[in-house]
PDB file of C-alpha atoms in Angstrom:
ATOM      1  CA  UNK Q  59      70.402 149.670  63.260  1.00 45.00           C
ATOM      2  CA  UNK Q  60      72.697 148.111  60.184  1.00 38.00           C
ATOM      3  CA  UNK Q  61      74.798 146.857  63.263  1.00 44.00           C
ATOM      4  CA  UNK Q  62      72.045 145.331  65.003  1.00 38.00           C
ATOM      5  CA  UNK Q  63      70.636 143.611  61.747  1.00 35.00           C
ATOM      6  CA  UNK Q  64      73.889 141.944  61.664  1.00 41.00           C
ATOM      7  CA  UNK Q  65      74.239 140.894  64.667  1.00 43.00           C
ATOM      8  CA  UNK Q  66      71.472 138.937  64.502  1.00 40.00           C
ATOM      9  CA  UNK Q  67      71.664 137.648  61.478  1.00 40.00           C
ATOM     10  CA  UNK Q  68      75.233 135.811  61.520  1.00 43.00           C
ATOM     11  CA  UNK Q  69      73.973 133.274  64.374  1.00 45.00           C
ATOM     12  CA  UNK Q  70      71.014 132.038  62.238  1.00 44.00           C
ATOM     13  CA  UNK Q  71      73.067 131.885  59.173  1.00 42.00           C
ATOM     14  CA  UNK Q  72      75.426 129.787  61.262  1.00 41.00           C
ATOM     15  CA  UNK Q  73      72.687 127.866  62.810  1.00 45.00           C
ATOM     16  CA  UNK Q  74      71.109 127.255  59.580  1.00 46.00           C
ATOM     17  CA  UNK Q  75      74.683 125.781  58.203  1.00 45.00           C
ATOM     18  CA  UNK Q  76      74.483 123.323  61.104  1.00 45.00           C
ATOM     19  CA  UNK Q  77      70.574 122.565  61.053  1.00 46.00           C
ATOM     20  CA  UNK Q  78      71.584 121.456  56.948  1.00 49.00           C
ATOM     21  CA  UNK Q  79      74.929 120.013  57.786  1.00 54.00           C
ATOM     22  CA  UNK Q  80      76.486 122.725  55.820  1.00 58.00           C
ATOM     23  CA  UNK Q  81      74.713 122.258  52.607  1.00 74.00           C
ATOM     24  CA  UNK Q  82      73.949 125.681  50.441  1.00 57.00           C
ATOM     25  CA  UNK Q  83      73.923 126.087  46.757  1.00 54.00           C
ATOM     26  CA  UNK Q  84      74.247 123.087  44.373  1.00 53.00           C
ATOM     27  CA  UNK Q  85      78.179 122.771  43.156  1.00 50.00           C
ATOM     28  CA  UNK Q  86      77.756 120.055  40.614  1.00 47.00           C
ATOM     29  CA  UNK Q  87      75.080 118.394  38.325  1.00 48.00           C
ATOM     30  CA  UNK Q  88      77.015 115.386  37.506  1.00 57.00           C
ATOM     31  CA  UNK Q  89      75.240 112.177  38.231  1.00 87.00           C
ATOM     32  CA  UNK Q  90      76.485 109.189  40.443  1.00 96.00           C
ATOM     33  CA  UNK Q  91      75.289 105.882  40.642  1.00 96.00           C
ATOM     34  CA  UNK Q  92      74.170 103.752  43.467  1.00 97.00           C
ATOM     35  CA  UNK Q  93      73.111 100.182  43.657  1.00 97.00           C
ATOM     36  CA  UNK Q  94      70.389 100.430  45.899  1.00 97.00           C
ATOM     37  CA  UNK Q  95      68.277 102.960  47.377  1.00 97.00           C
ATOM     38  CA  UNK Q  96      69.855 103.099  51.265  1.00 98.00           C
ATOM     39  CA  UNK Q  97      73.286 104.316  49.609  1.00 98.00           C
ATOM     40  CA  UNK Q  98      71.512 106.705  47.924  1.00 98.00           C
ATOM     41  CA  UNK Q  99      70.306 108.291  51.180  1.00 97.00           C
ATOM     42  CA  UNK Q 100      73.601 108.076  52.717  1.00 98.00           C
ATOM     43  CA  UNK Q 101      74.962 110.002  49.184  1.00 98.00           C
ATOM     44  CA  UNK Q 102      72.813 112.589  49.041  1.00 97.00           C
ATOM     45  CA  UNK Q 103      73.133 113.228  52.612  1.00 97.00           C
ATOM     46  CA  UNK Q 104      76.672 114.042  52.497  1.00 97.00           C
ATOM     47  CA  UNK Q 105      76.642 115.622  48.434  1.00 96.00           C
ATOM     48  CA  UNK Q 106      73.857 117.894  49.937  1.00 94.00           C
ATOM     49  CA  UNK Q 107      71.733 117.161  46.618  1.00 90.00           C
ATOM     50  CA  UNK Q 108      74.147 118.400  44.672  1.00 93.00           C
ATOM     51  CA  UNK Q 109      73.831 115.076  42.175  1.00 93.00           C
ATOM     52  CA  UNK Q 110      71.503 113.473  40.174  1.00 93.00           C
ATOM     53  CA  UNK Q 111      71.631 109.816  41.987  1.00 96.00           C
ATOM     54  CA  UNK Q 112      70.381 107.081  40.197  1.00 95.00           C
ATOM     55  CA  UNK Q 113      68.998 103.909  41.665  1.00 96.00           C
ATOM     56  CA  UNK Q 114      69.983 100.431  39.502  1.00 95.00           C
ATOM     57  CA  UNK Q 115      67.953  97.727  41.602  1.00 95.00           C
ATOM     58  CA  UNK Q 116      63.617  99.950  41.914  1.00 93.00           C
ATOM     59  CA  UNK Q 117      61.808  99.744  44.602  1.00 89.00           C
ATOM     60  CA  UNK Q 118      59.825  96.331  44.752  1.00 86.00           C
ATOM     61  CA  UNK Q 119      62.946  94.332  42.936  1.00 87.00           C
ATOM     62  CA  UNK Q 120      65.059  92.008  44.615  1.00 86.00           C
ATOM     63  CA  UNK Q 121      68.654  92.733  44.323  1.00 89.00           C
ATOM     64  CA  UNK Q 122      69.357  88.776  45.091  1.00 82.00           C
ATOM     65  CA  UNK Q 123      67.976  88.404  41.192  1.00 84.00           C
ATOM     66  CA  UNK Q 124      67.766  91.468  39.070  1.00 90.00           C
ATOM     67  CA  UNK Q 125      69.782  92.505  36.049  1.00 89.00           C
ATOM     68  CA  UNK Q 126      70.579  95.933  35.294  1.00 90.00           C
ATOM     69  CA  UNK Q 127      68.835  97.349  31.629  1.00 90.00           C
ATOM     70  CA  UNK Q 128      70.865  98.648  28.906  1.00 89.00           C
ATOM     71  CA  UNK Q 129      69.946 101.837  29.761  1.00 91.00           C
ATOM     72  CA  UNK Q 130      71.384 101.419  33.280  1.00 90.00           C
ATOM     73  CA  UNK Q 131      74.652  99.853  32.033  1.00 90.00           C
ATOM     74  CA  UNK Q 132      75.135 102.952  29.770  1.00 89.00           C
ATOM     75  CA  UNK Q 133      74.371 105.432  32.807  1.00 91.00           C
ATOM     76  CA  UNK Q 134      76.840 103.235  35.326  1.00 92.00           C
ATOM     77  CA  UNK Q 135      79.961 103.661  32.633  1.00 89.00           C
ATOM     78  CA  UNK Q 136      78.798 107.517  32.102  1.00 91.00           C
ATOM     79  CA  UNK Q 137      78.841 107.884  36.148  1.00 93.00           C
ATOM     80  CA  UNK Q 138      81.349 109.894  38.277  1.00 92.00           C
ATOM     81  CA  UNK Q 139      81.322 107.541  40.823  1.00 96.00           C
ATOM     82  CA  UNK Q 140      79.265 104.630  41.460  1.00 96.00           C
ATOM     83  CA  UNK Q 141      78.666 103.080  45.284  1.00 97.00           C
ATOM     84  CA  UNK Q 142      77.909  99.424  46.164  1.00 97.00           C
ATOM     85  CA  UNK Q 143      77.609  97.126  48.926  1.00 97.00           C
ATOM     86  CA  UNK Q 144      80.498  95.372  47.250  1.00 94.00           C
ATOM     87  CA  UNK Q 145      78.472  91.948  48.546  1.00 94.00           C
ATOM     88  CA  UNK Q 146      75.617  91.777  46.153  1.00 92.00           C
ATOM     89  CA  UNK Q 147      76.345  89.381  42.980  1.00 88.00           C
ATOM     90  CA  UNK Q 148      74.405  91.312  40.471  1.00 89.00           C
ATOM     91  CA  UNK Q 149      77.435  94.100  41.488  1.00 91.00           C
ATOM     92  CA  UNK Q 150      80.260  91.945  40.808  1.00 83.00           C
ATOM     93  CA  UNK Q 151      78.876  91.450  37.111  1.00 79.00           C
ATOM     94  CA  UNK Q 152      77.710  94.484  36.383  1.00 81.00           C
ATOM     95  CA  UNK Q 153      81.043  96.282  37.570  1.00 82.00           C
ATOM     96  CA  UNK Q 154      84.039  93.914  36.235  1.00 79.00           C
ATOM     97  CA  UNK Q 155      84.226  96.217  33.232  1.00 77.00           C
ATOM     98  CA  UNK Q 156      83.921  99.524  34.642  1.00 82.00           C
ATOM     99  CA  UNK Q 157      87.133 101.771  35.707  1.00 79.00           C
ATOM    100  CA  UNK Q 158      87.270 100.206  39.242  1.00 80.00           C
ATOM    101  CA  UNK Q 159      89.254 104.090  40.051  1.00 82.00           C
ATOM    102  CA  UNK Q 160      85.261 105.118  39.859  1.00 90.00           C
ATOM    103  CA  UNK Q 161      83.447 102.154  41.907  1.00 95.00           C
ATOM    104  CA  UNK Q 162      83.123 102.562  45.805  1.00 97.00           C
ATOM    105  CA  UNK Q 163      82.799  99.768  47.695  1.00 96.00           C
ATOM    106  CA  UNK Q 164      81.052 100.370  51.116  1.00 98.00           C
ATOM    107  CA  UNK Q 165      82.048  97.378  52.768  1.00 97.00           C
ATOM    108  CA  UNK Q 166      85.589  98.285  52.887  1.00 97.00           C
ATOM    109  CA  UNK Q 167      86.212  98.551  57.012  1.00 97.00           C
ATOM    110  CA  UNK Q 168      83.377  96.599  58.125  1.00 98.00           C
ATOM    111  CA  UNK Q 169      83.879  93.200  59.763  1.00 97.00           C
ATOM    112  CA  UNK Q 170      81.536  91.380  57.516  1.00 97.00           C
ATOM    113  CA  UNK Q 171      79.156  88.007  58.500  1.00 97.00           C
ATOM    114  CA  UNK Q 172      79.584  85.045  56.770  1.00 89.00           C
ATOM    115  CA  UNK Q 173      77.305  82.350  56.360  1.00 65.00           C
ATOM    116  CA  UNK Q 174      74.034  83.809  57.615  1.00 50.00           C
ATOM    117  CA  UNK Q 175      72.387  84.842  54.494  1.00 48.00           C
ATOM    118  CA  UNK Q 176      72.471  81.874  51.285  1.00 40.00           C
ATOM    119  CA  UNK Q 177      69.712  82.653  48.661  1.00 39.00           C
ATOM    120  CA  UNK Q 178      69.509  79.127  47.014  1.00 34.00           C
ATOM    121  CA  UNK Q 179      66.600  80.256  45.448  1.00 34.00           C
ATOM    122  CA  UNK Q 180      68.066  83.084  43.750  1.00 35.00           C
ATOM    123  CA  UNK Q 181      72.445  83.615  43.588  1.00 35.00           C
ATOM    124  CA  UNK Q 182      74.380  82.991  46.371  1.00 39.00           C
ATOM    125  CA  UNK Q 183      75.855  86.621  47.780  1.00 44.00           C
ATOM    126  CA  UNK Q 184      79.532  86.626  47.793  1.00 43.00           C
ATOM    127  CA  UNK Q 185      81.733  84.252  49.275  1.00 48.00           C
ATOM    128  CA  UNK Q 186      78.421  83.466  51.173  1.00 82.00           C
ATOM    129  CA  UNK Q 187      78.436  86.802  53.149  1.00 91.00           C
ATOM    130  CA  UNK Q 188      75.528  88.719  54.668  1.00 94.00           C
ATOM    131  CA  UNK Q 189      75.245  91.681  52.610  1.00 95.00           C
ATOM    132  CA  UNK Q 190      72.722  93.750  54.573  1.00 96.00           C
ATOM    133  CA  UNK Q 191      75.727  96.179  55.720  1.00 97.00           C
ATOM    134  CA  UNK Q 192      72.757  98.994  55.838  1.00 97.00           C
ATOM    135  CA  UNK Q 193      70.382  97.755  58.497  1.00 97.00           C
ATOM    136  CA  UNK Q 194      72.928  98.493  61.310  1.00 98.00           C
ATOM    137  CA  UNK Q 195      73.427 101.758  62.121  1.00 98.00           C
ATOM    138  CA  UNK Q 196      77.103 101.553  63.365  1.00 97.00           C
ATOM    139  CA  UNK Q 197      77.742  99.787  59.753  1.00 98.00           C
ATOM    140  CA  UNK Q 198      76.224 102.727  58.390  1.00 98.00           C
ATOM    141  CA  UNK Q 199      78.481 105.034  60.080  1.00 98.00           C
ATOM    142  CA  UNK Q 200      81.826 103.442  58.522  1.00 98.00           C
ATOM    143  CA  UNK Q 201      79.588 103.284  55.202  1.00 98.00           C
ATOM    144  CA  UNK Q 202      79.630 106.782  55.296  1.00 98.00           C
ATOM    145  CA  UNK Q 203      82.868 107.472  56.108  1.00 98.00           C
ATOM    146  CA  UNK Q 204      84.075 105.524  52.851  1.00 98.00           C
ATOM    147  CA  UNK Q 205      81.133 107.181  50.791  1.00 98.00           C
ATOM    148  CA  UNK Q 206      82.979 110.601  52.285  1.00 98.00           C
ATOM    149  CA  UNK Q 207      86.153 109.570  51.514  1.00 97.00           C
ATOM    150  CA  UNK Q 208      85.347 109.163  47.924  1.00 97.00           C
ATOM    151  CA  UNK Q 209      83.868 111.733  47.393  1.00 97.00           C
ATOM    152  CA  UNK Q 210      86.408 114.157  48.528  1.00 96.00           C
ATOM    153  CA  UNK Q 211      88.565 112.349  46.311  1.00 95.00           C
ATOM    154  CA  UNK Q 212      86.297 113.160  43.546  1.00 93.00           C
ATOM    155  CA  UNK Q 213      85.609 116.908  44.594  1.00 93.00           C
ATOM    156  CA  UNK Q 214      88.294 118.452  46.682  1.00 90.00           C
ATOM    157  CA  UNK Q 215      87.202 121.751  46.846  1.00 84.00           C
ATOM    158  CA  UNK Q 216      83.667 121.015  48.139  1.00 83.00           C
ATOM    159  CA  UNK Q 217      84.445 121.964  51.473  1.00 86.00           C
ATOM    160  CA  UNK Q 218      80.336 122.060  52.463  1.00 94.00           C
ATOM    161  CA  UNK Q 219      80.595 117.863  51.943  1.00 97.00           C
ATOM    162  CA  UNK Q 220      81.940 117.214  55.305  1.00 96.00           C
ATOM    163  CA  UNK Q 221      80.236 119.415  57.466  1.00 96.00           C
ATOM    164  CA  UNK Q 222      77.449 117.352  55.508  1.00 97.00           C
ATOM    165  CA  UNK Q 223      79.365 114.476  56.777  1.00 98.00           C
ATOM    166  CA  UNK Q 224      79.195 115.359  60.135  1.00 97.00           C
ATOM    167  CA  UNK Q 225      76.034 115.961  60.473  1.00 98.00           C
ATOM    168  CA  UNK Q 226      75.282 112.499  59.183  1.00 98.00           C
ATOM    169  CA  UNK Q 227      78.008 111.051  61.165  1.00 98.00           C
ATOM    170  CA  UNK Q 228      76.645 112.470  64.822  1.00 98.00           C
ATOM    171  CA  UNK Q 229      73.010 111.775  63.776  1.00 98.00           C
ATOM    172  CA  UNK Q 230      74.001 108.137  62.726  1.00 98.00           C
ATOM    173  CA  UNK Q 231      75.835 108.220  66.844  1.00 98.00           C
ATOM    174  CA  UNK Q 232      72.443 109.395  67.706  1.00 98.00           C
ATOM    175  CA  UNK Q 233      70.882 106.561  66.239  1.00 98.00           C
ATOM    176  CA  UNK Q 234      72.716 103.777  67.785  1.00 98.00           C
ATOM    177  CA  UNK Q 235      72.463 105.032  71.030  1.00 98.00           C
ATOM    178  CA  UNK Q 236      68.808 105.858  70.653  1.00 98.00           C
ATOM    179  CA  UNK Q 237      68.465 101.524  69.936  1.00 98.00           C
ATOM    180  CA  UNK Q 238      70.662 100.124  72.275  1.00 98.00           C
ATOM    181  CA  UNK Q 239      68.865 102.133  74.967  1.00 97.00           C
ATOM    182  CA  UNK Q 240      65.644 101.084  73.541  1.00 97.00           C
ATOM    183  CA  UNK Q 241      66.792  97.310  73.242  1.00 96.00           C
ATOM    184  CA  UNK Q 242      68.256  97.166  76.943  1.00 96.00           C
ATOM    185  CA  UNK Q 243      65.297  99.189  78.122  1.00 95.00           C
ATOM    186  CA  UNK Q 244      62.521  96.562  77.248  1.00 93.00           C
ATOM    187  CA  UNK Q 245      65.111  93.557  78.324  1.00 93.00           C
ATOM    188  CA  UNK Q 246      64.728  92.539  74.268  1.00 93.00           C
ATOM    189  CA  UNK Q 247      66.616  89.724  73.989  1.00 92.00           C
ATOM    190  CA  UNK Q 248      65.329  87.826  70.274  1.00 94.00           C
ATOM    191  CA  UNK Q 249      63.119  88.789  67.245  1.00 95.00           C
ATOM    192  CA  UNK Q 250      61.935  86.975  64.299  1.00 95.00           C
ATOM    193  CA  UNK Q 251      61.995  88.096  60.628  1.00 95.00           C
ATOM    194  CA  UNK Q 252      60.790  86.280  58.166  1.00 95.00           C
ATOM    195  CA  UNK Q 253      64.050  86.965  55.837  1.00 93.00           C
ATOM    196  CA  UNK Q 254      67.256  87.550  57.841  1.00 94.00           C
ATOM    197  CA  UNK Q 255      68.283  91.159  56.616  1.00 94.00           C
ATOM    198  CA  UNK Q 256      68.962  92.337  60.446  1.00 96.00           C
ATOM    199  CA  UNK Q 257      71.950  90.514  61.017  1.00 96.00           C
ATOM    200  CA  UNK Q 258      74.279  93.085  61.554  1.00 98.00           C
ATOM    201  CA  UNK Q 259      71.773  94.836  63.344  1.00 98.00           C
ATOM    202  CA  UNK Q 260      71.334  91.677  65.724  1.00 97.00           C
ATOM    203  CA  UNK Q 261      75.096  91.387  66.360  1.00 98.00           C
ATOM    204  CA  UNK Q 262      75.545  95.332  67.534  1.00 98.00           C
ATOM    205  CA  UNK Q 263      73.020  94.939  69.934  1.00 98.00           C
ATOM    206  CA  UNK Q 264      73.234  91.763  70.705  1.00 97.00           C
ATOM    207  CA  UNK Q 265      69.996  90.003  70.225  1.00 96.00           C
ATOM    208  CA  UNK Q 266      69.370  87.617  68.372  1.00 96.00           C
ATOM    209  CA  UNK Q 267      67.698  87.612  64.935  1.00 95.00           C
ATOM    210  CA  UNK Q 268      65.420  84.291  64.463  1.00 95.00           C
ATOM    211  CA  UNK Q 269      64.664  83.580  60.432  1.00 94.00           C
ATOM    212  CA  UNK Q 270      61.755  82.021  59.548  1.00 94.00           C
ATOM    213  CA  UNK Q 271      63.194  81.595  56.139  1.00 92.00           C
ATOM    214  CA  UNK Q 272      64.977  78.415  56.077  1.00 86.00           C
ATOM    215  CA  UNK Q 273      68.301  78.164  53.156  1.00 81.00           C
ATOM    216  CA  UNK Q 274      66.116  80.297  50.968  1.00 82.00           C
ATOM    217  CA  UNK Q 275      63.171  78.674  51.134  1.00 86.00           C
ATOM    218  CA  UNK Q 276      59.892  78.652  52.573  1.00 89.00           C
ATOM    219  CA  UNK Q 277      60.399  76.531  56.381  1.00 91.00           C
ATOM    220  CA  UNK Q 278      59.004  72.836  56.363  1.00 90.00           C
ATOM    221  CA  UNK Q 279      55.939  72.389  58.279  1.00 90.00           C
ATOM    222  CA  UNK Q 280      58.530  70.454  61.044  1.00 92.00           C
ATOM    223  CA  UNK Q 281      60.536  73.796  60.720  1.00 92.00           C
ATOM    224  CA  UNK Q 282      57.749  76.162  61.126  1.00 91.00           C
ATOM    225  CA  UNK Q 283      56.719  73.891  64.742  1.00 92.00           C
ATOM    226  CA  UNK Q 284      60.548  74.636  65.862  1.00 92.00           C
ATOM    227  CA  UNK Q 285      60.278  78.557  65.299  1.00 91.00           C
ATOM    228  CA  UNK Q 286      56.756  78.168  66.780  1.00 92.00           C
ATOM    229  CA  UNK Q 287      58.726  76.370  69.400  1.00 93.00           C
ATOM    230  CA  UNK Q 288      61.210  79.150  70.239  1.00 91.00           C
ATOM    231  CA  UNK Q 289      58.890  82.444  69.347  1.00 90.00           C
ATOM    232  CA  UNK Q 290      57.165  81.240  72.254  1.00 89.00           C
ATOM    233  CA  UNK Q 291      60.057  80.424  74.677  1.00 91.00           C
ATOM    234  CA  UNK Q 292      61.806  83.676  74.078  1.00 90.00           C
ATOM    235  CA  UNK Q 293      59.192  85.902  74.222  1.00 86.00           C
ATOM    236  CA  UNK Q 294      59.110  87.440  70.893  1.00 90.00           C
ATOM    237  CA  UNK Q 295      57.363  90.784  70.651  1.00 83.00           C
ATOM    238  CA  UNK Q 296      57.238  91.111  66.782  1.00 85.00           C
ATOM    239  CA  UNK Q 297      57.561  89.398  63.762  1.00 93.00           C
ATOM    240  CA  UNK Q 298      58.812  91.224  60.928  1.00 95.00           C
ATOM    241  CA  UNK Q 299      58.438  90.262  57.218  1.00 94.00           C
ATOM    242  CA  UNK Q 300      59.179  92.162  53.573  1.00 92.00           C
ATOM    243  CA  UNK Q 301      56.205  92.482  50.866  1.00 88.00           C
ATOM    244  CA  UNK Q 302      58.165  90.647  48.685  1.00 86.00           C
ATOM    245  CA  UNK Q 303      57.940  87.455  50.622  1.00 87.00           C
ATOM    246  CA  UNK Q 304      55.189  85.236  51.638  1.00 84.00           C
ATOM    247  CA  UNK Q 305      53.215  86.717  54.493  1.00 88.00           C
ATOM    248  CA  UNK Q 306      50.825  83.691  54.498  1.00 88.00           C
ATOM    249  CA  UNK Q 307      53.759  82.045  56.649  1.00 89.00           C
ATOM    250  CA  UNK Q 308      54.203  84.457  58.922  1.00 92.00           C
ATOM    251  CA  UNK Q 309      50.866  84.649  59.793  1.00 91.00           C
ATOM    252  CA  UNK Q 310      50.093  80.971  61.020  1.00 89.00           C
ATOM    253  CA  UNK Q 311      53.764  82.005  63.168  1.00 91.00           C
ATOM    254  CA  UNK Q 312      51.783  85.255  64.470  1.00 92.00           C
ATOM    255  CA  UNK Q 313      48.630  83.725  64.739  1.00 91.00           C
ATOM    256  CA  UNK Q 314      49.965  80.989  66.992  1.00 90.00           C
ATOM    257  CA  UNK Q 315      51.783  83.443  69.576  1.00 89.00           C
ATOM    258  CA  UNK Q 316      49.311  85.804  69.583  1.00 89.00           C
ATOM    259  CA  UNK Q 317      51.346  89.031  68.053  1.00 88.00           C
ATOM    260  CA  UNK Q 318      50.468  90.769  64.657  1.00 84.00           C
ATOM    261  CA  UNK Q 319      53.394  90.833  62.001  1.00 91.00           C
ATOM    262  CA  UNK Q 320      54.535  94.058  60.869  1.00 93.00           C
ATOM    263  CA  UNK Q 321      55.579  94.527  57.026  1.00 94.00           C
ATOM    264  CA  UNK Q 322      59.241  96.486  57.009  1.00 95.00           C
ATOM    265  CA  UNK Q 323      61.412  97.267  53.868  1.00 95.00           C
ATOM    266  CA  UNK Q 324      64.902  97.320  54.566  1.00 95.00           C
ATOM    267  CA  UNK Q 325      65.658  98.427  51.059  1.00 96.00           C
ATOM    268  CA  UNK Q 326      63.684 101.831  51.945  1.00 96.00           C
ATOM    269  CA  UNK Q 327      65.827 104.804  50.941  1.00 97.00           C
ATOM    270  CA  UNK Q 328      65.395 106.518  54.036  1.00 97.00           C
ATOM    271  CA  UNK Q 329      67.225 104.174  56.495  1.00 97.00           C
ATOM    272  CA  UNK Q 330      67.528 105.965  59.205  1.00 97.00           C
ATOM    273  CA  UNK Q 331      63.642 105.745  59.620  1.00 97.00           C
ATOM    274  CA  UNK Q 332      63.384 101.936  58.829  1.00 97.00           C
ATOM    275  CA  UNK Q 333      65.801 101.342  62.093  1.00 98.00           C
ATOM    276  CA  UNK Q 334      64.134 103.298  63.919  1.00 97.00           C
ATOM    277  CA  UNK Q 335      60.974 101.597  62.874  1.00 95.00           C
ATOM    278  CA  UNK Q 336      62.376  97.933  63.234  1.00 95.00           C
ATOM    279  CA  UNK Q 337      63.308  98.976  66.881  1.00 96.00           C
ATOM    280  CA  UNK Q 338      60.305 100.529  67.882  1.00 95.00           C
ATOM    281  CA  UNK Q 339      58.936  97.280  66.744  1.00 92.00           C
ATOM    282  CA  UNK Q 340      60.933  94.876  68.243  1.00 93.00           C
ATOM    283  CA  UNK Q 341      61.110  96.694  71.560  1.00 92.00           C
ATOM    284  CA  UNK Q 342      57.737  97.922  72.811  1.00 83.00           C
ATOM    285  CA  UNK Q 343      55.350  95.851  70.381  1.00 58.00           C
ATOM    286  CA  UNK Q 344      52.469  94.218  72.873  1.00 45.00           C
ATOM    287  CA  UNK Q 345      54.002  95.403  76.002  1.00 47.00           C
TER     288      UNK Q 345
END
C-alpha cells in the first residue's frame, strides 16, 4: 500500500510543479521595485511571490506626468532591484542617483519605435521613443527574459525562478500565437485607439494602429473628419480608448461608424489578459 501511495503521488507533485511553473515555498521577503504595474506581473510571475513588489506610478496615474513621493524615493534606494521600461522620463530622473548595478532596464534587446508616441502635453518619452514595450506580447517575452536574467543575478541559488520562467515564457508563445491566429482569422487589417499605446502590438501583427490622438492633443475638428474618413474605409471593428482620456471624442468617431468604443487599460497589471482583451476586441467586435 506505502508503495502504491507513492506511486501516485510523485506525478501530481510533479504536475503541480509544472501547473505553478515551479513555484513552492517563499525564499525571500526582500522587496523590489517596479515602475509600473505590467512589470510587476511579469516579476512576480517569475519570483513566484516570493517579494514584496511595489508599484511607483498607481493605478489611474499617468506615467507621462507623475512624480514619485518621498516615500517612494526612500523605498526605490532601499530596493534589491528595481525594473523599468527604461523609456519613461519620470524613470530617467528618478533613477540617475540610484546604484545603476540594481536598476533593470527591460528594453534592453528590443528593437524599439521611434517617433510614434510625443506627449506635448505632458514630457516627451525618451529620445522620442514609443515606450509601450508591454502591450506586445513577443516584447514581453524578451522583457522577461531580461527580468530573468536579473534576477538570477540577484539570487543564484533560486533554482524554482526559471522553471517560473518557463512557464511564463511558453505561455507568453501561447499568447502570440493565440493573436496572430485571431488577427489573420477575421482578415483584421486596422484599429483605432484613441491614444497610441498598441504600437508594438500593431507592428508584430502587422496591422495598423490608427490614433485618434493627434501630437498629444485632442484631434481638430478637420482631423477628427480624416479618421472619420479612414475608420470607415478600412473597416474598423473597434475603437479603443483609456479612462484617463476624453471619451466624449471617441464617441462622435463611434457614433458616426456605427461601432461602440470599448474602455481598455494597458497599464493593467495583469497583461496577459488586457491582450487578450484588445484582440478579442479588435478581431470579432460587430462581426
Amino acid at each position: 500500500m506505502k508503495r502504491l501511495f507513492t506511486s501516485l503521488i510523485t506525478p501530481l507533485l510533479v504536475a503541480a510543479l509544472f501547473l505553478t511553473g515551479g513555484c513552492q515555498q517563499k525564499e525571500h521577503n526582500s522587496e523590489i521595485v517596479v515602475t509600473i504595474a505590467p512589470l510587476k506581473y511579469i516579476v512576480e510571475q517569475i519570483t513566484c511571490g516570493d517579494f514584496d513588489v511595489a508599484i511607483l506610478v498607481p493605478a489611474g496615474a499617468s506615467p507621462e506626468s507623475y512624480e514619485p513621493t518621498p516615500k517612494q524615493m526612500a523605498e526605490v534606494h532601499d530596493a534589491q532591484l528595481v525594473f523599468t521600461t527604461g523609456l519613461i522620463e519620470f524613470e530617467k530622473s528618478l533613477l540617475k542617483d540610484v546604484d545603476r548595478n540594481h536598476v533593470v532596464d527591460l528594453s534592453t534587446g528590443i528593437q524599439l519605435i521611434e517617433g510614434s508616441c510625443s506627449h506635448h502635453h505632458h514630457h516627451d518619452h525618451h529620445h522620442g521613443v514609443d515606450p509601450h514595450i508591454w502591450t506586445s506580447p513577443q516584447e514581453l517575452k524578451q522583457m522577461a527574459t531580461t527580468a530573468h536574467a536579473a534576477i538570477i543575478r540577484q539570487y543564484p541559488d533560486s533554482t524554482k525562478y526559471t522553471a517560473a520562467f518557463d512557464a511564463l515564457s511558453s505561455r507568453l508563445e501561447a499568447l502570440d500565437e493565440e493573436c496572430k491566429q485571431a488577427i489573420e482569422t477575421s482578415g483584421t487589417q486596422a484599429f483605432m485607439v484613441y491614444h497610441p499605446a498598441m504600437t508594438y502590438y500593431a507592428r508584430a501583427y502587422g496591422i495598423e494602429q490608427i490614433a485618434i490622438e493627434y501630437e498629444g492633443k485632442e484631434p481638430s475638428a478637420r482631423y477628427l473628419s480624416t479618421i472619420i474618413d479612414q475608420a470607415h474605409q478600412k473597416d474598423i471593428k473597434a475603437i479603443l480608448y483609456q479612462a484617463e482620456y476624453p471619451k466624449s471624442v471617441v464617441e462622435v468617431v463611434a457614433k458616426d461608424i456605427g461601432i461602440e468604443a470599448l474602455e481598455i487599460n494597458p497599464l493593467a497589471e495583469d497583461i496577459e489578459s488586457t491582450i487578450r482583451t484588445i484582440t478579442a476586441a479588435i478581431t470579432t467586435q460587430n462581426e
